[in-house]
Coordinates of C-alpha atoms in Angstrom, one line a residue:
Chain A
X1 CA 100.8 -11.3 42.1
X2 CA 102.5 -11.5 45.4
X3 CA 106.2 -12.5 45.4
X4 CA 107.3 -16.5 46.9
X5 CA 108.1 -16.3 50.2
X6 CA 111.8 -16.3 50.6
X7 CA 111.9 -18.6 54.0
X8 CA 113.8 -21.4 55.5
X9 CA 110.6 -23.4 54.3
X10 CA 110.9 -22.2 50.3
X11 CA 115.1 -22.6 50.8
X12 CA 114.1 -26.3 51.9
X13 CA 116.9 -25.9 54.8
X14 CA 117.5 -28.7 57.4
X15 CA 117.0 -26.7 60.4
X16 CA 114.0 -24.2 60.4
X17 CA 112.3 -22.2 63.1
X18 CA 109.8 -21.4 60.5
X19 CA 108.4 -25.3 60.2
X20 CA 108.3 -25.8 64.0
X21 CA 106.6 -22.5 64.6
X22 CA 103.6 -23.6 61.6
X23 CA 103.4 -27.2 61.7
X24 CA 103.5 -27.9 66.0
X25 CA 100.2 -29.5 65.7
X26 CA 101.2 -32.1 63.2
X27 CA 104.6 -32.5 65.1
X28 CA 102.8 -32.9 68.8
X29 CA 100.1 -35.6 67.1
X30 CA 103.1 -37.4 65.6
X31 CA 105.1 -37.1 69.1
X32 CA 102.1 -38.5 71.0
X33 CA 101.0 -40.9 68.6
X34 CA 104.8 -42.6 68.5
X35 CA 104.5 -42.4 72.7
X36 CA 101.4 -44.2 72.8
X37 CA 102.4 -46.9 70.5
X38 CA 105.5 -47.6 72.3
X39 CA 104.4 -47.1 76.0
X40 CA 101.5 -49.7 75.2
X41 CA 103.8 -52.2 73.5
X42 CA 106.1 -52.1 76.1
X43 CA 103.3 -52.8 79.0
X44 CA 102.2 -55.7 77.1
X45 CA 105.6 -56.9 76.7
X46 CA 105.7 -57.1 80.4
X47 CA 102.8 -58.5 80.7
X48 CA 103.6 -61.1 78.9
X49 CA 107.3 -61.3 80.0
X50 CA 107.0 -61.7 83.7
X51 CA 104.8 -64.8 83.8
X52 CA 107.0 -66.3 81.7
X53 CA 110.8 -65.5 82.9
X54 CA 109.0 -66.6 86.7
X55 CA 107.8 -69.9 84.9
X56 CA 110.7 -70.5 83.0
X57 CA 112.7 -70.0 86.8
X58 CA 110.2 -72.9 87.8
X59 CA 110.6 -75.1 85.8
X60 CA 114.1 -75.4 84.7
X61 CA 112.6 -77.4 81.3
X62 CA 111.0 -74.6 80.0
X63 CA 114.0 -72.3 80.0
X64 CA 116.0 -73.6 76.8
X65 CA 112.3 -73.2 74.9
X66 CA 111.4 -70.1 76.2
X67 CA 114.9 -68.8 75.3
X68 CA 115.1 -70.6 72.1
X69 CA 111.8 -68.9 71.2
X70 CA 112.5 -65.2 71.9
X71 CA 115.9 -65.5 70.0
X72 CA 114.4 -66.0 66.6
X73 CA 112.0 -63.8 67.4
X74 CA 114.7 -61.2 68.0
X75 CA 116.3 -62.1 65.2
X76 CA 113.7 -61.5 62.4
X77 CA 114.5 -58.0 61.0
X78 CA 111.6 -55.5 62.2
X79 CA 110.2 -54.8 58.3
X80 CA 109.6 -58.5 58.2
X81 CA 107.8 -58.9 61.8
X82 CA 105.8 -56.2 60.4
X83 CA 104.7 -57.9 57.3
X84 CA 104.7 -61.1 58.5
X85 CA 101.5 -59.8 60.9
X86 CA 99.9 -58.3 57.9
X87 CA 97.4 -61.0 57.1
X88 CA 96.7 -61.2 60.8
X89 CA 96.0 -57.5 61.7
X90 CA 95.7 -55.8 58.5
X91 CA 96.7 -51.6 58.0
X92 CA 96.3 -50.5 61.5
X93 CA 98.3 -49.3 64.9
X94 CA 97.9 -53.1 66.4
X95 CA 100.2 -54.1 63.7
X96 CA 102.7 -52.2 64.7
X97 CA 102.0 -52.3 68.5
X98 CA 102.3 -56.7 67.9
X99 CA 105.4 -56.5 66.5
X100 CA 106.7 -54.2 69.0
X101 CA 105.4 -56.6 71.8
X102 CA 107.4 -59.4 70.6
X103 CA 110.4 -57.6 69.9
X104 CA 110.6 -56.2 73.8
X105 CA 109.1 -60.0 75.4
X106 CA 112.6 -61.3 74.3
X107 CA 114.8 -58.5 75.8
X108 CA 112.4 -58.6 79.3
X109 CA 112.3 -62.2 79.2
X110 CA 116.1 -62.4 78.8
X111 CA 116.3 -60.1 81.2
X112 CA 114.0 -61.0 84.0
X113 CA 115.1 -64.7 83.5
X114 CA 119.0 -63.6 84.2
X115 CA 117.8 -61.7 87.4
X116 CA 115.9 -64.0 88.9
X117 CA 119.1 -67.0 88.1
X118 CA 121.1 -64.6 90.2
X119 CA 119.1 -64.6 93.6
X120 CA 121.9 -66.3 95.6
X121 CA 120.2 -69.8 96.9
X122 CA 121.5 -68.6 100.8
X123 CA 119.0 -66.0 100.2
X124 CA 116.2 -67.9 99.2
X125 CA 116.8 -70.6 101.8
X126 CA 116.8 -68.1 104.3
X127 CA 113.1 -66.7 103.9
X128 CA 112.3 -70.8 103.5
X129 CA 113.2 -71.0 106.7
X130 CA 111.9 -68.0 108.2
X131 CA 108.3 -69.9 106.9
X132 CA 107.8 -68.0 103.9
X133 CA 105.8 -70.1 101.1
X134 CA 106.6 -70.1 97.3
X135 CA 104.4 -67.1 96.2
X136 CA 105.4 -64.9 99.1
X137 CA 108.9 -66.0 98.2
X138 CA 108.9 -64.8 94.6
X139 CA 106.9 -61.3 95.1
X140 CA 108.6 -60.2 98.3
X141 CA 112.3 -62.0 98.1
X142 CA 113.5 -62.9 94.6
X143 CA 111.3 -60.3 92.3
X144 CA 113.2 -57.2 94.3
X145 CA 116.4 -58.7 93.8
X146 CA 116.0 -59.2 90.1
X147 CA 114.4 -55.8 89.8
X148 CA 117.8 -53.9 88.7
X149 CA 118.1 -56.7 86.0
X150 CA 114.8 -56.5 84.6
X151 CA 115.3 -53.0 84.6
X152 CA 118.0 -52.9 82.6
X153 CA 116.3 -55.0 80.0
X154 CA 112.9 -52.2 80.4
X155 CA 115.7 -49.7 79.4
X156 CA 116.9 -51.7 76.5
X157 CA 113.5 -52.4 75.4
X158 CA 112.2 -49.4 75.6
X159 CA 114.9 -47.1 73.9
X160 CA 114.6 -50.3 71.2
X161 CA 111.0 -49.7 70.7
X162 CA 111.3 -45.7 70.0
X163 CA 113.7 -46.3 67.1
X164 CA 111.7 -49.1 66.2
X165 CA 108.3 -47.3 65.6
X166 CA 109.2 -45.6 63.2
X167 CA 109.3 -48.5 60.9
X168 CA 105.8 -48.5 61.4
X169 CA 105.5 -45.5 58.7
X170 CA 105.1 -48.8 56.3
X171 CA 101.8 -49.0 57.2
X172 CA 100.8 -45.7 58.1
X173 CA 101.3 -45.8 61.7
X174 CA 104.9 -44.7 62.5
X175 CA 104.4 -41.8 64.8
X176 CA 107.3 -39.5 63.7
X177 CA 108.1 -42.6 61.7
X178 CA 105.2 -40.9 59.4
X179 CA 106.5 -37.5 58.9
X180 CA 110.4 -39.2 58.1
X181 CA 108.2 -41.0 55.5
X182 CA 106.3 -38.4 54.3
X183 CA 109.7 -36.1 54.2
X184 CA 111.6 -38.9 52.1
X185 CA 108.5 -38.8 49.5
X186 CA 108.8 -34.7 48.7
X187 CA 112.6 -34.2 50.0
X188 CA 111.5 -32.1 52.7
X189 CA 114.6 -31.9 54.7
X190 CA 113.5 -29.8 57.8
X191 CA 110.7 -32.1 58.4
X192 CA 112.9 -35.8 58.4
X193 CA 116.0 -33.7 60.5
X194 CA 113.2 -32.7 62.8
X195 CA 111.3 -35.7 63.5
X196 CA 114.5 -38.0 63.3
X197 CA 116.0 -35.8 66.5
X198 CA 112.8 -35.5 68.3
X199 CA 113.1 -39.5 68.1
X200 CA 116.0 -39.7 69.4
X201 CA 115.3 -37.0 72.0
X202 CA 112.4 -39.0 73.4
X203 CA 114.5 -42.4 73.5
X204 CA 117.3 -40.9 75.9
X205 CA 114.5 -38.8 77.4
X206 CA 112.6 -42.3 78.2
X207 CA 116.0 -43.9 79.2
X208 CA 116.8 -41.1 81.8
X209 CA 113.4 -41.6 83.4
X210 CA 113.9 -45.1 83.4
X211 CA 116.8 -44.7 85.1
X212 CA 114.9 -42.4 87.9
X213 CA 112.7 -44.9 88.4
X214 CA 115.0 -47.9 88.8
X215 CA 116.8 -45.4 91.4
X216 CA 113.8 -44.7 93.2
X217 CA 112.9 -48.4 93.7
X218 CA 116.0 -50.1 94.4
X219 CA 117.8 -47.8 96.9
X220 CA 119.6 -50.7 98.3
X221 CA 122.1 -50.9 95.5
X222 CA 123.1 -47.4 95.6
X223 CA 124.3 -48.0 99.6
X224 CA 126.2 -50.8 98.4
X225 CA 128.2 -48.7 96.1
X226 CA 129.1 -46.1 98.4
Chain B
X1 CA 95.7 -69.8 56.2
X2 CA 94.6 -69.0 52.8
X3 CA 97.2 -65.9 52.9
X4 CA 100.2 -68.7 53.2
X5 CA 99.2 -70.5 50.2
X6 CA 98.5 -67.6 48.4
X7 CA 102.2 -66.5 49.4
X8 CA 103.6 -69.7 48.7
X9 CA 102.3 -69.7 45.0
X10 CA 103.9 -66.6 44.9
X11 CA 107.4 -67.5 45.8
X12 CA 106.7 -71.0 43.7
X13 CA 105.8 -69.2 40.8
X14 CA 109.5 -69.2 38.7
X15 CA 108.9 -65.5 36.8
X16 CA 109.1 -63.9 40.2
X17 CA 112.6 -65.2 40.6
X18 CA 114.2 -63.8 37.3
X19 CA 115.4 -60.5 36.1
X20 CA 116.5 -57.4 37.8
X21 CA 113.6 -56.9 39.9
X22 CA 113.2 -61.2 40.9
X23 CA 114.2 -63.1 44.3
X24 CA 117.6 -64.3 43.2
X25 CA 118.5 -61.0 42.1
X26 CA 116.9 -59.4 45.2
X27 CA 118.6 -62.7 47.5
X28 CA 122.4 -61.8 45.9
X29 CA 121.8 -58.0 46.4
X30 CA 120.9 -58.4 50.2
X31 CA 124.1 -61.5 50.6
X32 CA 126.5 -59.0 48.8
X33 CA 125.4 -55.8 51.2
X34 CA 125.5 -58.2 54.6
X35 CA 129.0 -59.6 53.3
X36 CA 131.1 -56.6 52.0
X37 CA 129.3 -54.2 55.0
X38 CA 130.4 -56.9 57.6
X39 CA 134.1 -56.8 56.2
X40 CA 133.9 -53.2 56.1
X41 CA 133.0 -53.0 59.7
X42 CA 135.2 -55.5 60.8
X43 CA 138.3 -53.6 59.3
X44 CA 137.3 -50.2 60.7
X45 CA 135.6 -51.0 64.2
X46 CA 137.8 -54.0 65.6
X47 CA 141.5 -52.5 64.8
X48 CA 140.3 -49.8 67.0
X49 CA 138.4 -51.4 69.7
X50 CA 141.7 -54.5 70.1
X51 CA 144.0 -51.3 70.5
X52 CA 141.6 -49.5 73.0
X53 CA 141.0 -52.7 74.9
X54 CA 145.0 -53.1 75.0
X55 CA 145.4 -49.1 76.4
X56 CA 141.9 -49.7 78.7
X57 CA 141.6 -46.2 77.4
X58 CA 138.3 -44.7 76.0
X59 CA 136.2 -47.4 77.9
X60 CA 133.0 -45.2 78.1
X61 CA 132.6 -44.3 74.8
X62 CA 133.6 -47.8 73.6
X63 CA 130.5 -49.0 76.0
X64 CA 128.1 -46.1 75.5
X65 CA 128.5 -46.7 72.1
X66 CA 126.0 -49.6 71.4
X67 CA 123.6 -47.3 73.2
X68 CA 123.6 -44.5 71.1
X69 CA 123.6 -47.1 68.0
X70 CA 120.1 -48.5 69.6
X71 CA 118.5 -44.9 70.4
X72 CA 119.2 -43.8 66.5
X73 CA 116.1 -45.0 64.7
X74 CA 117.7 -46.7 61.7
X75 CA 115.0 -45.3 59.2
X76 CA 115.8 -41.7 60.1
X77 CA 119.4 -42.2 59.6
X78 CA 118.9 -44.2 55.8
X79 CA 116.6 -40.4 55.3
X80 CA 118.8 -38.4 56.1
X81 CA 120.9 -39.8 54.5
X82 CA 119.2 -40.3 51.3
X83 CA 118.6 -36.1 51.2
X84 CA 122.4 -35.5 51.8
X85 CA 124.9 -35.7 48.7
X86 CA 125.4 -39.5 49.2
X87 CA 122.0 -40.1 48.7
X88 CA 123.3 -39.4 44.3
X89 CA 125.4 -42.5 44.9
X90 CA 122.9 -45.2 44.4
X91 CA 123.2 -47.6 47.0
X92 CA 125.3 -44.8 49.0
X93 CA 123.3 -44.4 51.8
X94 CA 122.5 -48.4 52.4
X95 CA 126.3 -48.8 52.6
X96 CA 127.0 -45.7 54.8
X97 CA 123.8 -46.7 57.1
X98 CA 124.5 -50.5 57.5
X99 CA 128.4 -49.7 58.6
X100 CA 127.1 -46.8 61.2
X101 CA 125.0 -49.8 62.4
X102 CA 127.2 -52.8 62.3
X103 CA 130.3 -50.9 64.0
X104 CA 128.7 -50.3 67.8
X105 CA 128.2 -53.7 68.6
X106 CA 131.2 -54.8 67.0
X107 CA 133.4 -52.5 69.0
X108 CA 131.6 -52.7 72.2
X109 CA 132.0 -56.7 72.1
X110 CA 135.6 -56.7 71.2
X111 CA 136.6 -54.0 73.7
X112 CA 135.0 -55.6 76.7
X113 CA 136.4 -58.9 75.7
X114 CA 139.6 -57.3 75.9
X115 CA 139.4 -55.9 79.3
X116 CA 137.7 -58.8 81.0
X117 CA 141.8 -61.2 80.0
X118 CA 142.0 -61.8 83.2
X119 CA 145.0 -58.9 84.5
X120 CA 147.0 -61.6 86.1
X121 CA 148.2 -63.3 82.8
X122 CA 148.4 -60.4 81.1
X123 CA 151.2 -59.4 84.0
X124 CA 152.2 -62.7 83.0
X125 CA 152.9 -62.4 80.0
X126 CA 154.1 -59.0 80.6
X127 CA 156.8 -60.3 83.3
X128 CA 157.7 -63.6 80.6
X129 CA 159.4 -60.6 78.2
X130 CA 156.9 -59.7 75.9
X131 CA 156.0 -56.6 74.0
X132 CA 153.2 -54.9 74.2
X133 CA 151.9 -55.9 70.5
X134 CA 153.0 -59.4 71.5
X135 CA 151.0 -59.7 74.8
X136 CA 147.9 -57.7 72.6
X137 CA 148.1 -61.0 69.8
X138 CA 149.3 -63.7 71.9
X139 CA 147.7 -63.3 74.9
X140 CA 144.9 -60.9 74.9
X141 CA 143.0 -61.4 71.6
X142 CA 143.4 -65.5 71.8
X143 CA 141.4 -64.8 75.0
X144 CA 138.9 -62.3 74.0
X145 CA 137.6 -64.2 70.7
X146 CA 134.4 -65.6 71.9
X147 CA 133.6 -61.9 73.1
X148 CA 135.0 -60.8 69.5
X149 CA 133.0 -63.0 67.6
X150 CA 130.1 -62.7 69.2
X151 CA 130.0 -59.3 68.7
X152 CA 130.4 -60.2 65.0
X153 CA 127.3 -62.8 65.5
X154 CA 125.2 -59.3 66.8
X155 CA 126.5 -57.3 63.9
X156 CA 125.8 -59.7 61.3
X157 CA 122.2 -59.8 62.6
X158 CA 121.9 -56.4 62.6
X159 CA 123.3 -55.6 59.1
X160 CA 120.5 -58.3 57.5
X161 CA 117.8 -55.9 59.6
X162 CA 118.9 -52.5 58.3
X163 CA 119.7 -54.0 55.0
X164 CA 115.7 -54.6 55.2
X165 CA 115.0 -51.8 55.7
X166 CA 117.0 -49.7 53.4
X167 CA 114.3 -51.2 50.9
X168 CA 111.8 -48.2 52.4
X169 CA 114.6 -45.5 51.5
X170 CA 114.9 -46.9 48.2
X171 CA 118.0 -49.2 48.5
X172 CA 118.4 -53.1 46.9
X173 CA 117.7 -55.8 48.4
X174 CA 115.2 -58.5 50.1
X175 CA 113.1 -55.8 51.2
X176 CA 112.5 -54.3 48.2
X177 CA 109.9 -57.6 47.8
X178 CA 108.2 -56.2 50.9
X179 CA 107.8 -52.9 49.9
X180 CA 106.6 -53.2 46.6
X181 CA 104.6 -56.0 47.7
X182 CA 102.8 -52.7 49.4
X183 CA 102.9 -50.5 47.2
X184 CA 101.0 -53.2 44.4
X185 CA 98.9 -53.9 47.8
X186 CA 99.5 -57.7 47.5
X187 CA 99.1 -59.2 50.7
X188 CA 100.9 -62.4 49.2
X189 CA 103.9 -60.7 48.2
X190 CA 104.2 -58.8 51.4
X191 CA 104.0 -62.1 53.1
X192 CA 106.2 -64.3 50.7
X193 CA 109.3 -61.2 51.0
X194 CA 109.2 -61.3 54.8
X195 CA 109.1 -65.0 54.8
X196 CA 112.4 -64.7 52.8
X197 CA 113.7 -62.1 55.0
X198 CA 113.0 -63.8 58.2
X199 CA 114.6 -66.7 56.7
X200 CA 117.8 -64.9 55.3
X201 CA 118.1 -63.9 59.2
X202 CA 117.8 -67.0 60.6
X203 CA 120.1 -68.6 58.1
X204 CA 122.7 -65.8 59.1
X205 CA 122.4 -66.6 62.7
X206 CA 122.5 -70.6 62.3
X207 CA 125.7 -70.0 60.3
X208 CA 127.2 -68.4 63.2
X209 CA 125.6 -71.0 65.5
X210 CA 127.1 -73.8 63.5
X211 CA 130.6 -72.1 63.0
X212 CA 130.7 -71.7 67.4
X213 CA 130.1 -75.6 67.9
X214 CA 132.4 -76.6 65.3
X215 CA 135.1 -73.9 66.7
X216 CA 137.8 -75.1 68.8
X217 CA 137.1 -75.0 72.8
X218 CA 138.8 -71.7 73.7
X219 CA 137.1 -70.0 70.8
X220 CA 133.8 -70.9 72.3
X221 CA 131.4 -68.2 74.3
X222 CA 130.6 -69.7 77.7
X223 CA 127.3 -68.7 76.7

């Protein structure tokens, strides 16, 4: 009879080379499952959000709905959004990725909506008059300009979505949301420390490169500062 | 549709309101934890953030703060919890988790209010004779309320989320309907516990709504 093991893993010890040396294939699954998830809420969220923040612009009346909207969507707690889609899309990842979608359309739209408000009207008048019409307006004059607004809503929605996921472990699709579950189940304390820091590694991870990007497109703000 | 009759009999049907494990037990549970973690917050994070504000010292944590709050998945925090020696404290972890949450907001709000009294009255004030803890309550908290409260509005919100969601780490409350709703694999239950939630929120955030427009005009957010 061979002797336990006398690991970190037998100890059950928060922090333990041992479990991220054996169980990297279950942590990399979990790591792309809770990427995919968010990166494809967060697409459709601004898919969704840009036509409406540039119709609510438009047409003045449709701003206080719009707005009205998104804030009780916001303000549903996220176990509820997710059960409240259960009848809709049953056990599976588009739960979780519809929920997510709503959640981030009212930070964009808020977002996109308070960039766009802020293109000066000198501005605007001024490509009227250099004969520019509405649409080349909007893509080449007031999007830009609102672009370091929405993308500090892309930020906020984004790192929102990461922490977010992992509510999704209610239905089985949670990304590292799972393995928190799963750890809470059979008090397997490397496994939740692990996969709660890895979640919050990949949030400020996503936030940084956010923060690249918006850098990269909108030079023009940087000169300004200096 | 048939899933939101099916839910409604649910909720209609009277035994699922009584007794340890019914709605009005449930309803109190989740109204308690919102209330007394709100108070909590309020006592720790705005003492701290009004004196801050008043110094215009420790602006960048005070503002990074809220960050780091929405980066931290609330779930992982309520585990962790739950496996460290609070989690023997029965609700233990709820309470510990819903403060951790409620404080960023509240103390981001409140010191940003603070700094944005315009500096002009508060040399103003300063030049009238007043002390420093005289110009902080006279002056400068007067005019940072809406900012204050509001942050109060965001932290209420909050606290009715992640007091849902304590429910999957085993704490009281509203979600507790949800979750066994899925563990007994009713679809009907699920549905009739996140109706409540979503409702408990909305009532939360009307309450606040309500209590701005019946506030006096400098209270008010410029919203």
């Amino acid at each position: 009879m061979t002797a336990p093991p006398d690991d970190c893993l037998a100890r059950n010890e928060w922090i333990c080379g041992e479990y991220l040396s054996t169980r990297r294939h279950i942590l990399l699954d979990a790591v792309l499952q809770h990427l995919q998830l968010t990166a494809v809420s967060v697409l459709i969220g601004l898919a969704l959000a840009l036509p409406l923040a540039v119709l609510a612009r438009r047409w003045g009346w449709a701003a206080a709905p719009v707005l009205a909207g998104t804030t009780i969507l916001y303000t549903i707690p996220s176990l509820a959004m997710f059960s409240l889609l259960l009848p809709v899309y049953g056990l599976s990842a588009g739960l979780v990725v519809a929920g997510l979608v709503l959640y981030s359309l009212t930070l964009l739209v808020r977002n996109i909506l308070a960039g766009l408000r802020a293109v000066p009207e000198e501005t605007r008048q001024a490509a009227r008059g250099m004969g520019y019409g509405p649409i080349r307006l909007l893509l080449a004059v007031e999007l830009p300009l609102a672009l370091p607004a929405a993308m500090a809503g892309l930020r906020i929605a984004m790192v929102s979505a990461i922490s977010l996921v992992t509510v999704g472990a209610i239905v089985g699709h949670g990304g590292l949301g799972n393995l928190i579950y799963a750890g809470m189940n059979t008090y397997f304390k490397a496994q939740v420390l692990t996969a709660s820091v890895l979640c919050v590694v990949i949030a400020i991870a996503a936030d940084l490169l956010l923060l690249a990007v918006q850098r990269l497109l909108t030079p023009w703000t940087r000169a300004a500062r200096a | 549709m048939n899933t939101l009759t099916d839910a409604w009999d649910w909720l209609a049907d009277s035994a699922h309101w009584a007794g340890e494990e019914g709605i009005g037990h449930r309803l109190l549970e989740h109204l308690v934890l919102t209330v007394v973690c709100l108070a909590v917050s309020c006592l720790i994070a705005l003492p701290v953030a009004l004196v801050l504000g008043h110094l215009g010292k420790g602006g960048a944590l005070a503002v990074n703060i809220s960050n780091i709050g929405r980066a931290v998945p609330t779930f992982a925090v309520l585990v962790l919890l739950l496996l460290t020696p609070v989690g023997r404290w029965g609700e233990g972890p709820t309470v510990v988790a819903l403060v951790l949450f409620a404080v960023p907001p509240l103390l981001t709000n409140a010191y940003v209010g603070m700094r944005e009294v315009d500096r002009d009255i508060v040399r103003a004030a300063r030049g009238m004779g007043m002390t420093g803890p005289q110009v902080l309550v006279r002056v400068e908290l007067p005019l940072a309320l809406p900012m204050v409260l509001n942050g109060v509005r965001i932290a209420a919100v909050q606290l009715v989320a992640t007091a849902t969601i304590a429910a999957l780490a085993g704490g009281g409350g509203l979600g507790r309907i949800i979750t066994a709703g899925f563990n007994l694999a009713s679809t009907p239950q699920v549905v009739a516990g996140a109706v409540l939630v979503a409702g408990f929120a909305l009532v939360v955030e009307a309450v606040f709504e309500v209590a701005e427009r019946l506030a006096p005009r400098w209270a008010r957010g410029t919203r």
